[in-house]
PDB file of C-alpha atoms in Angstrom:
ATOM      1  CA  UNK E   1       3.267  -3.147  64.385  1.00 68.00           C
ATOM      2  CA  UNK E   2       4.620  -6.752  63.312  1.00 77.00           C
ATOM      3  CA  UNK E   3       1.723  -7.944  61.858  1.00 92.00           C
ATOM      4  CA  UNK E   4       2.436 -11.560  61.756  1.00 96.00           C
ATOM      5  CA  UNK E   5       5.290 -12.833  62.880  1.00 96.00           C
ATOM      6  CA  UNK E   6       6.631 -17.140  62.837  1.00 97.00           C
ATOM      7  CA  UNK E   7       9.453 -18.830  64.511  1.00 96.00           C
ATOM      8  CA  UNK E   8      11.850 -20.733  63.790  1.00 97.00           C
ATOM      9  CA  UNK E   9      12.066 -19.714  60.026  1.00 96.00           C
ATOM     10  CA  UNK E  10      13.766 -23.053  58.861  1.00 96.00           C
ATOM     11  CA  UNK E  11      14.048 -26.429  60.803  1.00 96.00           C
ATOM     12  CA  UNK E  12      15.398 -29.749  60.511  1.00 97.00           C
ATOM     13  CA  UNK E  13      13.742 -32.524  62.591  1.00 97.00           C
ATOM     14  CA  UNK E  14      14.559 -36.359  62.372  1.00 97.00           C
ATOM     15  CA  UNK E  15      11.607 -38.816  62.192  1.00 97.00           C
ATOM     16  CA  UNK E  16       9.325 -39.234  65.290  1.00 97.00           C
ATOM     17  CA  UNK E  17      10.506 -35.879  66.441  1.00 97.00           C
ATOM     18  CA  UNK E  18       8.280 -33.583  67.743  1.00 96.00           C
ATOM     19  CA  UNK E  19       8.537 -29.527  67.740  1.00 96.00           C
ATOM     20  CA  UNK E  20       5.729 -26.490  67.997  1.00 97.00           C
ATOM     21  CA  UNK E  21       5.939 -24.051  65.289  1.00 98.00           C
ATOM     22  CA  UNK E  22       5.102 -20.579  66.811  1.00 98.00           C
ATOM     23  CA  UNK E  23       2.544 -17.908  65.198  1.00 98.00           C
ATOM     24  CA  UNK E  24       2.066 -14.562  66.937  1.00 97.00           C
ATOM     25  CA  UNK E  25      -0.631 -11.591  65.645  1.00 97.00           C
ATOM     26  CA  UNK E  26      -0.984  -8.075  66.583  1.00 95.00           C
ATOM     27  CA  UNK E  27      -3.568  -7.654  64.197  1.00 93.00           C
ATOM     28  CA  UNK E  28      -6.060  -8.104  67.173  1.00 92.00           C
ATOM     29  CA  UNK E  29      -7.714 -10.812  64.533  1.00 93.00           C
ATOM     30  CA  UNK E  30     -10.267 -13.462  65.768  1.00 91.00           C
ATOM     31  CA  UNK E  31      -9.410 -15.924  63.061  1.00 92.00           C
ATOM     32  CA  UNK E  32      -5.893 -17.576  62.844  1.00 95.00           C
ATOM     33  CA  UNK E  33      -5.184 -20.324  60.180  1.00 95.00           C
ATOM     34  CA  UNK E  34      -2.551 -22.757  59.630  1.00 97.00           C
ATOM     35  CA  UNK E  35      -1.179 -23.403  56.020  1.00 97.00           C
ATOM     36  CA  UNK E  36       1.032 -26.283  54.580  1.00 97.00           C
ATOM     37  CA  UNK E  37       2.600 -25.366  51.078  1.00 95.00           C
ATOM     38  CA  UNK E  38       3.892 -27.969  48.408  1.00 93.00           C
ATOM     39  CA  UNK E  39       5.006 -27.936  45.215  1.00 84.00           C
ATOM     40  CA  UNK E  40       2.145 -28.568  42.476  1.00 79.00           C
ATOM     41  CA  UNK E  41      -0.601 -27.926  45.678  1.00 81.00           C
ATOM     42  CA  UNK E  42      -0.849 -24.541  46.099  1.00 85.00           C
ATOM     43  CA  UNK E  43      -1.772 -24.094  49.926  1.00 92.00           C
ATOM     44  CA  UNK E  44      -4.229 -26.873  52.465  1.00 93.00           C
ATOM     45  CA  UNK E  45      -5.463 -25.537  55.754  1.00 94.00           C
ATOM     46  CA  UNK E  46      -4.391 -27.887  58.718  1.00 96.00           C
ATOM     47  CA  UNK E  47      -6.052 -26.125  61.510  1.00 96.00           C
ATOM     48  CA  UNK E  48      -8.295 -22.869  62.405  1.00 94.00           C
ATOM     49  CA  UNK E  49      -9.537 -20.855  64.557  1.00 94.00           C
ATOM     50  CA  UNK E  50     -12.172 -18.292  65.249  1.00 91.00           C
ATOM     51  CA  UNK E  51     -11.158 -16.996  68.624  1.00 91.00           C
ATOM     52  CA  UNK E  52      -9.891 -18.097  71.923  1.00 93.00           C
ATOM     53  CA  UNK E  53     -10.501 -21.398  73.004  1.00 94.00           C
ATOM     54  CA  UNK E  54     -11.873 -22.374  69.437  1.00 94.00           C
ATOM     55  CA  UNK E  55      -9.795 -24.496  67.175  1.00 95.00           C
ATOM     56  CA  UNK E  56     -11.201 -26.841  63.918  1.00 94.00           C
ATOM     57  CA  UNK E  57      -9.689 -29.319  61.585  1.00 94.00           C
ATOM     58  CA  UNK E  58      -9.116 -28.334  58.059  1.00 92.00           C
ATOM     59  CA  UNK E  59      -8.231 -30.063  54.985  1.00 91.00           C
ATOM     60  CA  UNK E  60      -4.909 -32.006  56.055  1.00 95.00           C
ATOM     61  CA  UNK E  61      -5.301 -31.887  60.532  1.00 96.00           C
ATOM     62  CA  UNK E  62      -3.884 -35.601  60.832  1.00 96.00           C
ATOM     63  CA  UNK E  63      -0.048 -35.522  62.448  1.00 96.00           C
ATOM     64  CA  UNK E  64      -0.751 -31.964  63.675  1.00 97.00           C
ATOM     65  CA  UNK E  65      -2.077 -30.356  67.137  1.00 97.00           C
ATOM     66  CA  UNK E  66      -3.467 -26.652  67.845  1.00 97.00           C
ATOM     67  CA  UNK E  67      -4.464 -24.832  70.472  1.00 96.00           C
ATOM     68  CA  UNK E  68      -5.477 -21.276  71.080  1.00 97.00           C
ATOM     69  CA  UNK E  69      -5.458 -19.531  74.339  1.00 96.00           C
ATOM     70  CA  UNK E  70      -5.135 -16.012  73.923  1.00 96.00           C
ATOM     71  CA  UNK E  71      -6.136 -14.211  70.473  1.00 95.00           C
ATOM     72  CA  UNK E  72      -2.466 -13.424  69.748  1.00 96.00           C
ATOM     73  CA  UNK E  73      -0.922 -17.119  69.706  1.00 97.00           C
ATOM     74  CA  UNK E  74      -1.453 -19.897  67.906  1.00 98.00           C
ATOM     75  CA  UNK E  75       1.263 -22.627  68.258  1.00 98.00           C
ATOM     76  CA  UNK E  76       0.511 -25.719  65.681  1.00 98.00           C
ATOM     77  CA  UNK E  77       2.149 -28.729  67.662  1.00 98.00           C
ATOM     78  CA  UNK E  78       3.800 -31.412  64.987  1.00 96.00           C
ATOM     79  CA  UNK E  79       3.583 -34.690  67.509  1.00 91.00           C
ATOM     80  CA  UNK E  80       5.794 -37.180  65.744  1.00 96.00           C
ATOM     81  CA  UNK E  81       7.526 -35.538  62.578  1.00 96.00           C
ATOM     82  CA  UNK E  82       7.325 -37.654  59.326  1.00 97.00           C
ATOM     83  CA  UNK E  83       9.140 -36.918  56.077  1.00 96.00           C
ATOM     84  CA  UNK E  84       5.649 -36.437  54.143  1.00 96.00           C
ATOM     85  CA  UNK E  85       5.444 -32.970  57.116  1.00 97.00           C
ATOM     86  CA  UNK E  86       8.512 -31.523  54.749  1.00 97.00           C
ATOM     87  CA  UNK E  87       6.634 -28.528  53.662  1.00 97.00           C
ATOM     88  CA  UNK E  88       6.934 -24.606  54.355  1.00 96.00           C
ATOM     89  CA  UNK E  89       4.296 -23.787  57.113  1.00 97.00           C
ATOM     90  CA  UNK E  90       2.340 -20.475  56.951  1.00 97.00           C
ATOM     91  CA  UNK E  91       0.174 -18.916  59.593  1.00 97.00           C
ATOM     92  CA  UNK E  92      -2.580 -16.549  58.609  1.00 95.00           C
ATOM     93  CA  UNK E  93      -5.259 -14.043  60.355  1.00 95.00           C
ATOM     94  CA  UNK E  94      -8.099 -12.597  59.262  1.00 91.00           C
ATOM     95  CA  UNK E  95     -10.667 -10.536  60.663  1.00 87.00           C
ATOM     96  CA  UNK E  96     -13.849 -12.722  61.399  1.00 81.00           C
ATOM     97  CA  UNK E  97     -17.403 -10.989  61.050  1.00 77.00           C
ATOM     98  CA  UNK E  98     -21.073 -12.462  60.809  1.00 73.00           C
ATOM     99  CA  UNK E  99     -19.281 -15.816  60.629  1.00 70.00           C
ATOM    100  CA  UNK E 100     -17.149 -15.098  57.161  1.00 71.00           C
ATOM    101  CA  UNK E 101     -13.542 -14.799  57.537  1.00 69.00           C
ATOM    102  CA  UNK E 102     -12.165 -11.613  55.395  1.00 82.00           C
ATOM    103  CA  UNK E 103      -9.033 -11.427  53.439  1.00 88.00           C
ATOM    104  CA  UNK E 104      -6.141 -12.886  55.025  1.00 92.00           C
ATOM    105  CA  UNK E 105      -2.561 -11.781  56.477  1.00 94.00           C
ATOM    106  CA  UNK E 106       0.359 -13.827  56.250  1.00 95.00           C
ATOM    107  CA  UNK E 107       3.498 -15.095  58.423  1.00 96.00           C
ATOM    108  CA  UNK E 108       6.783 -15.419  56.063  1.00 94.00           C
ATOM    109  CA  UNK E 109       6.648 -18.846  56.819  1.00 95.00           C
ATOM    110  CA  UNK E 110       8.659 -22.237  58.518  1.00 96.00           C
ATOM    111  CA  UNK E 111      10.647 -23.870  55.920  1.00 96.00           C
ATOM    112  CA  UNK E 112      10.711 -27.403  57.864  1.00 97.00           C
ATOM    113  CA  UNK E 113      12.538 -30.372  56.408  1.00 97.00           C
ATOM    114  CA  UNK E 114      12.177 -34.087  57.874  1.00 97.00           C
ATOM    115  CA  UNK E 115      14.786 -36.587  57.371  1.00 96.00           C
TER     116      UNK E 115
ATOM    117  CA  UNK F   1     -17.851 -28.284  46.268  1.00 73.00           C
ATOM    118  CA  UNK F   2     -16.749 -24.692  46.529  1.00 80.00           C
ATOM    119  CA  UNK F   3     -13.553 -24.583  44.569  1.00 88.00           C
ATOM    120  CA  UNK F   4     -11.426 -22.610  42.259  1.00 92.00           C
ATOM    121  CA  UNK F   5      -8.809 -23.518  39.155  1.00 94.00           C
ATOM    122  CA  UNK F   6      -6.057 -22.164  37.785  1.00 95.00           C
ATOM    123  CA  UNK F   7      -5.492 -23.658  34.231  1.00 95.00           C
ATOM    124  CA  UNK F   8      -2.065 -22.326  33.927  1.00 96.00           C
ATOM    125  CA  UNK F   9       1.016 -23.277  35.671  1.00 94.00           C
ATOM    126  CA  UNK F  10       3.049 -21.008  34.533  1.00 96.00           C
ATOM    127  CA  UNK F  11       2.288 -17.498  32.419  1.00 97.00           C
ATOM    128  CA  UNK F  12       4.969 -15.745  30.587  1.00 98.00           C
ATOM    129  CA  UNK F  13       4.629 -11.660  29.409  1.00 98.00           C
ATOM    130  CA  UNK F  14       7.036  -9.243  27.941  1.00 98.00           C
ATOM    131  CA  UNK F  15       7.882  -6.174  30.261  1.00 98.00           C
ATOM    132  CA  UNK F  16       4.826  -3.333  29.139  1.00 97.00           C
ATOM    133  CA  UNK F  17       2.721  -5.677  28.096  1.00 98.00           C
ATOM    134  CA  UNK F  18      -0.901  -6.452  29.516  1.00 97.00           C
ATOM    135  CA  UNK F  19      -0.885  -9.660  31.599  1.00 97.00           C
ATOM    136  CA  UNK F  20      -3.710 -12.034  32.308  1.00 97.00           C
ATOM    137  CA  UNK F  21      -4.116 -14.463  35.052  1.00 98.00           C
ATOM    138  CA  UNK F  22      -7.079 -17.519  34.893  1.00 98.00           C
ATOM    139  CA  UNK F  23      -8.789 -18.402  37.281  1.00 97.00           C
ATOM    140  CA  UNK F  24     -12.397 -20.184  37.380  1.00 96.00           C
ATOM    141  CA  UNK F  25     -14.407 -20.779  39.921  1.00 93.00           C
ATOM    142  CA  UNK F  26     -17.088 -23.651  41.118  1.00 90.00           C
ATOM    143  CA  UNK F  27     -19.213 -21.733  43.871  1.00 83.00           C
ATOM    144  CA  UNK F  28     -22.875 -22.230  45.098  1.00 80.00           C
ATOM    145  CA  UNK F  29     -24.532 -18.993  45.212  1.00 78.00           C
ATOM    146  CA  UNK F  30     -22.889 -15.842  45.626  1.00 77.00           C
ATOM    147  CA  UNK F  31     -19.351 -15.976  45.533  1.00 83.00           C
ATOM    148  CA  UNK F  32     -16.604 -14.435  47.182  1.00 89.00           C
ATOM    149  CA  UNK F  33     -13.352 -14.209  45.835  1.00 92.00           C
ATOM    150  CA  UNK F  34      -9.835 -13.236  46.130  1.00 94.00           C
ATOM    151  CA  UNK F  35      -6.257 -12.858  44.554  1.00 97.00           C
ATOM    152  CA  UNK F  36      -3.271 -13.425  46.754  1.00 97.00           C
ATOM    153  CA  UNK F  37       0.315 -12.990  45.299  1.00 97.00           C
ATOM    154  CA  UNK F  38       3.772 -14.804  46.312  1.00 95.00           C
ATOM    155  CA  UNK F  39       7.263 -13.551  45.954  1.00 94.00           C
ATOM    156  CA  UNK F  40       9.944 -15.625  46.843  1.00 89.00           C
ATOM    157  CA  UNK F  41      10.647 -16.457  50.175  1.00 85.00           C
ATOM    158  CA  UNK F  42       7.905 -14.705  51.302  1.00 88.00           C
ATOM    159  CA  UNK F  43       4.288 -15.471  52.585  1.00 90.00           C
ATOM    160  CA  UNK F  44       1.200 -14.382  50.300  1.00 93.00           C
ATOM    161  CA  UNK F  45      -0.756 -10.812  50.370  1.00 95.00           C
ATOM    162  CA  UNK F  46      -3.653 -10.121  49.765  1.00 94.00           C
ATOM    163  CA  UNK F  47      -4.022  -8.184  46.141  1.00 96.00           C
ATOM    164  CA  UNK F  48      -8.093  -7.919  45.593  1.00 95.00           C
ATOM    165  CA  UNK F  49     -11.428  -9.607  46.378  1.00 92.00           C
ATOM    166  CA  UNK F  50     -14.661  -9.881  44.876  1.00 92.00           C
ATOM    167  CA  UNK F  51     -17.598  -9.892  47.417  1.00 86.00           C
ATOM    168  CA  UNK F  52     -20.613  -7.743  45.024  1.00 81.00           C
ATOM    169  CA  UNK F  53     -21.044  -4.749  43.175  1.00 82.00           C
ATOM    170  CA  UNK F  54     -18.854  -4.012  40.447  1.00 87.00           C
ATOM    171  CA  UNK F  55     -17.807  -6.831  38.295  1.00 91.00           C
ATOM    172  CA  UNK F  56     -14.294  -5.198  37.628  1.00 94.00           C
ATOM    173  CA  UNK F  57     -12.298  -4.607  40.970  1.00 94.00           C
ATOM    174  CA  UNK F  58      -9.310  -2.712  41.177  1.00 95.00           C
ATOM    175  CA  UNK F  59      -6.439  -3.999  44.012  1.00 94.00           C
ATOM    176  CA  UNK F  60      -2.914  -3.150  44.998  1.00 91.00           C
ATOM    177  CA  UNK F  61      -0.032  -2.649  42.668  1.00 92.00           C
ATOM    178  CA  UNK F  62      -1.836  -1.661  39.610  1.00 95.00           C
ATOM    179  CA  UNK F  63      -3.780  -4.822  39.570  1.00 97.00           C
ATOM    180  CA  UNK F  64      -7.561  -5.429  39.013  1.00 97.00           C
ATOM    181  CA  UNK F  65      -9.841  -8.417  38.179  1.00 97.00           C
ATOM    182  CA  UNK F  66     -12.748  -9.071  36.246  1.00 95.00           C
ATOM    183  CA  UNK F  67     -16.068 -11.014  37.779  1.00 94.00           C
ATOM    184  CA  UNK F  68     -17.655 -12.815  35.019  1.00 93.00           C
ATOM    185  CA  UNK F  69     -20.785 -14.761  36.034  1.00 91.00           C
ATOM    186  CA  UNK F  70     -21.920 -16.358  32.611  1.00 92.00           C
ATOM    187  CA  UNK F  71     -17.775 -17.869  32.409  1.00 93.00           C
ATOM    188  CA  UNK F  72     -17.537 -18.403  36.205  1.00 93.00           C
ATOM    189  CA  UNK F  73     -13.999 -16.384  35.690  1.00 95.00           C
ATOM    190  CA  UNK F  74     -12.209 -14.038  38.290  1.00 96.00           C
ATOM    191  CA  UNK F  75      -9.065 -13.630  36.240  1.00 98.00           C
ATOM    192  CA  UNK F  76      -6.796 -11.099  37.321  1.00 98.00           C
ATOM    193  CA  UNK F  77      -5.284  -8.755  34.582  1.00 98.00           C
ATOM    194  CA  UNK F  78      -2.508  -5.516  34.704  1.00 97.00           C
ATOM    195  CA  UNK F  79      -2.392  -3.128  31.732  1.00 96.00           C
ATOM    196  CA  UNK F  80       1.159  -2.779  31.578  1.00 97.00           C
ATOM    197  CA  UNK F  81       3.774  -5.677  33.297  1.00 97.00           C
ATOM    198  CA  UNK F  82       6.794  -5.478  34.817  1.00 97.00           C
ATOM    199  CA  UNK F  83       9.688  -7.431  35.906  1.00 96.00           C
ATOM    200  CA  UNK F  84       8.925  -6.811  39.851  1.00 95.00           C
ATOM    201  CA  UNK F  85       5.652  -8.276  38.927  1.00 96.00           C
ATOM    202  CA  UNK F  86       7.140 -11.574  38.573  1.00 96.00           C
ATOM    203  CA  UNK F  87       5.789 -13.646  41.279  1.00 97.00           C
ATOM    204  CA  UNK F  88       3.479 -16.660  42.422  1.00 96.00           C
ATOM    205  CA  UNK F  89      -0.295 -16.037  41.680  1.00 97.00           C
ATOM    206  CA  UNK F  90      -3.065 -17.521  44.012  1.00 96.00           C
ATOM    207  CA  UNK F  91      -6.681 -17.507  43.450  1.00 96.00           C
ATOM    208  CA  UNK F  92      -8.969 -18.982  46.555  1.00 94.00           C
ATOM    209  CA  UNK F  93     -13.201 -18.919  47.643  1.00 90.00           C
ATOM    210  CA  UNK F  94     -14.422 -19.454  51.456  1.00 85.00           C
ATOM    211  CA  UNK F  95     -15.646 -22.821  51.768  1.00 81.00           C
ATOM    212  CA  UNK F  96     -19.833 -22.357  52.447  1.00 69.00           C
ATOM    213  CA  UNK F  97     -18.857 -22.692  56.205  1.00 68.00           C
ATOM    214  CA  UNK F  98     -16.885 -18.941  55.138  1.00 69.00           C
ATOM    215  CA  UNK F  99     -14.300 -20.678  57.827  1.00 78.00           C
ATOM    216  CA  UNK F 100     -12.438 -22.061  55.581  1.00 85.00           C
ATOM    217  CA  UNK F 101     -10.725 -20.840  52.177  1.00 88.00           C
ATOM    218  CA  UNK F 102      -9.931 -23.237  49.320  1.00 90.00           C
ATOM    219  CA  UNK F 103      -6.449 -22.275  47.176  1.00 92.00           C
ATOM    220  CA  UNK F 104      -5.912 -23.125  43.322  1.00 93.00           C
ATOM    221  CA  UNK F 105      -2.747 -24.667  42.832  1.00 93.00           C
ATOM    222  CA  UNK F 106      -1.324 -21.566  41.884  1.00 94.00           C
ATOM    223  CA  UNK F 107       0.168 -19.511  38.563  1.00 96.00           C
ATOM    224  CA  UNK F 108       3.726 -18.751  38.616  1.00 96.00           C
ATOM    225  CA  UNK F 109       3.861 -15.561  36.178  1.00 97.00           C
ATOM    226  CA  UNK F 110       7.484 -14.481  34.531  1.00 97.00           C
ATOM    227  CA  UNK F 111       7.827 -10.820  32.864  1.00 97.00           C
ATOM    228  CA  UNK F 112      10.652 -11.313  30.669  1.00 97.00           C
ATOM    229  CA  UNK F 113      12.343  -7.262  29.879  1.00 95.00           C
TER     230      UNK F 113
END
């Protein structure tokens, strides 16, 4: 039982790059969250989603892409890097119940530096 | 808004002795809320969450939290510290779409032996 797993763990991508950071769940979770972490910010949701074929915008969405096919994937797409994307990435699931979101588990993250 | 604060950057405690971390809140209505912890390198778990009932709720790793309504606190407290305690501290509250979680900024806590 994995949990949560993310790939790559660390990456280096020059400006106007583009790469997909993976996130894969055998929690059987409907909700899957992505999670950009800077220094001084403490953590801003990029993109969610409550189940298959259901994605939203959080706080911070603009330079990123999601999509969510199957309930154990969900790939957040960066479609032209920038430096300001340097950040360490975490994916998170939660079960999703009565439309509230419960605790969350967490990925041990993408370290991702743009130069 | 739905959001919470952490006044406190960063909290030092001696090794054995009780530690306190803040955290206020700014919620409409009920609130839920939870304490997530960070060591280094590592993603955040999940350590305790408020949702009703009892105002003092006891979590993972010796850890519990008090709810106080009249303060709009959730701070999270241990009786006795130690050094493998020493970690990144997160408070967050479900936006009102419960979708959506807001973090606090975070409390980086030190136990000094």
């Amino acid at each position: 039982n994995a949990g949560v797993t993310q790939t790559p763990k660390f990456q280096v991508l020059k400006t106007g790059q583009s790469m997909t950071l993976q996130c894969a769940q055998d929690m059987n979770h409907e909700y899957m969250s992505w999670y950009r972490q800077d220094p001084g910010m403490g953590l801003r949701l990029i993109h969610y989603s409550v189940g298959a074929g259901i994605t939203d915008q959080g706080e911070v969405p603009n330079g990123y892409n999601v999509s969510r096919s199957t309930t154990e994937d969900f790939p957040l797409r960066l479609l032209s890097a920038a430096p300001s994307q340097t950040s360490v990435y975490f994916c998170a699931t939660a079960k999703y119940s009565g439309g509230v979101s419960y605790e969350q588990y967490f990925g041990p993250g993408t370290r991702l530096t743009v130069t | 808004a739905q959001s919470v604060a952490q006044p406190e950057d960063q909290v030092n405690v001696a090794e054995g002795n009780p530690l306190t971390v803040k955290c206020t809140y700014s919620v409409s209505g009920n609130p839920y809320l939870f304490w997530y912890v960070q060591y280094p390198n590592r993603g955040l778990q999940f350590l305790l969450k408020y949702i009703t009932g009892d105002n003092l709720v006891k979590g993972s790793y010796g850890f519990e939290a008090e709810f106080n309504k009249s303060q709009t606190s959730f701070h999270l407290k241990k009786p006795s510290a130690l050094v493998s305690d020493s970690a990144l501290y997160f408070c967050a509250v479900p936006l009102n779409t419960g979708n959506q979680f807001y973090f606090g900024t975070g409390t980086s806590l030190t136990v000094i032996p």
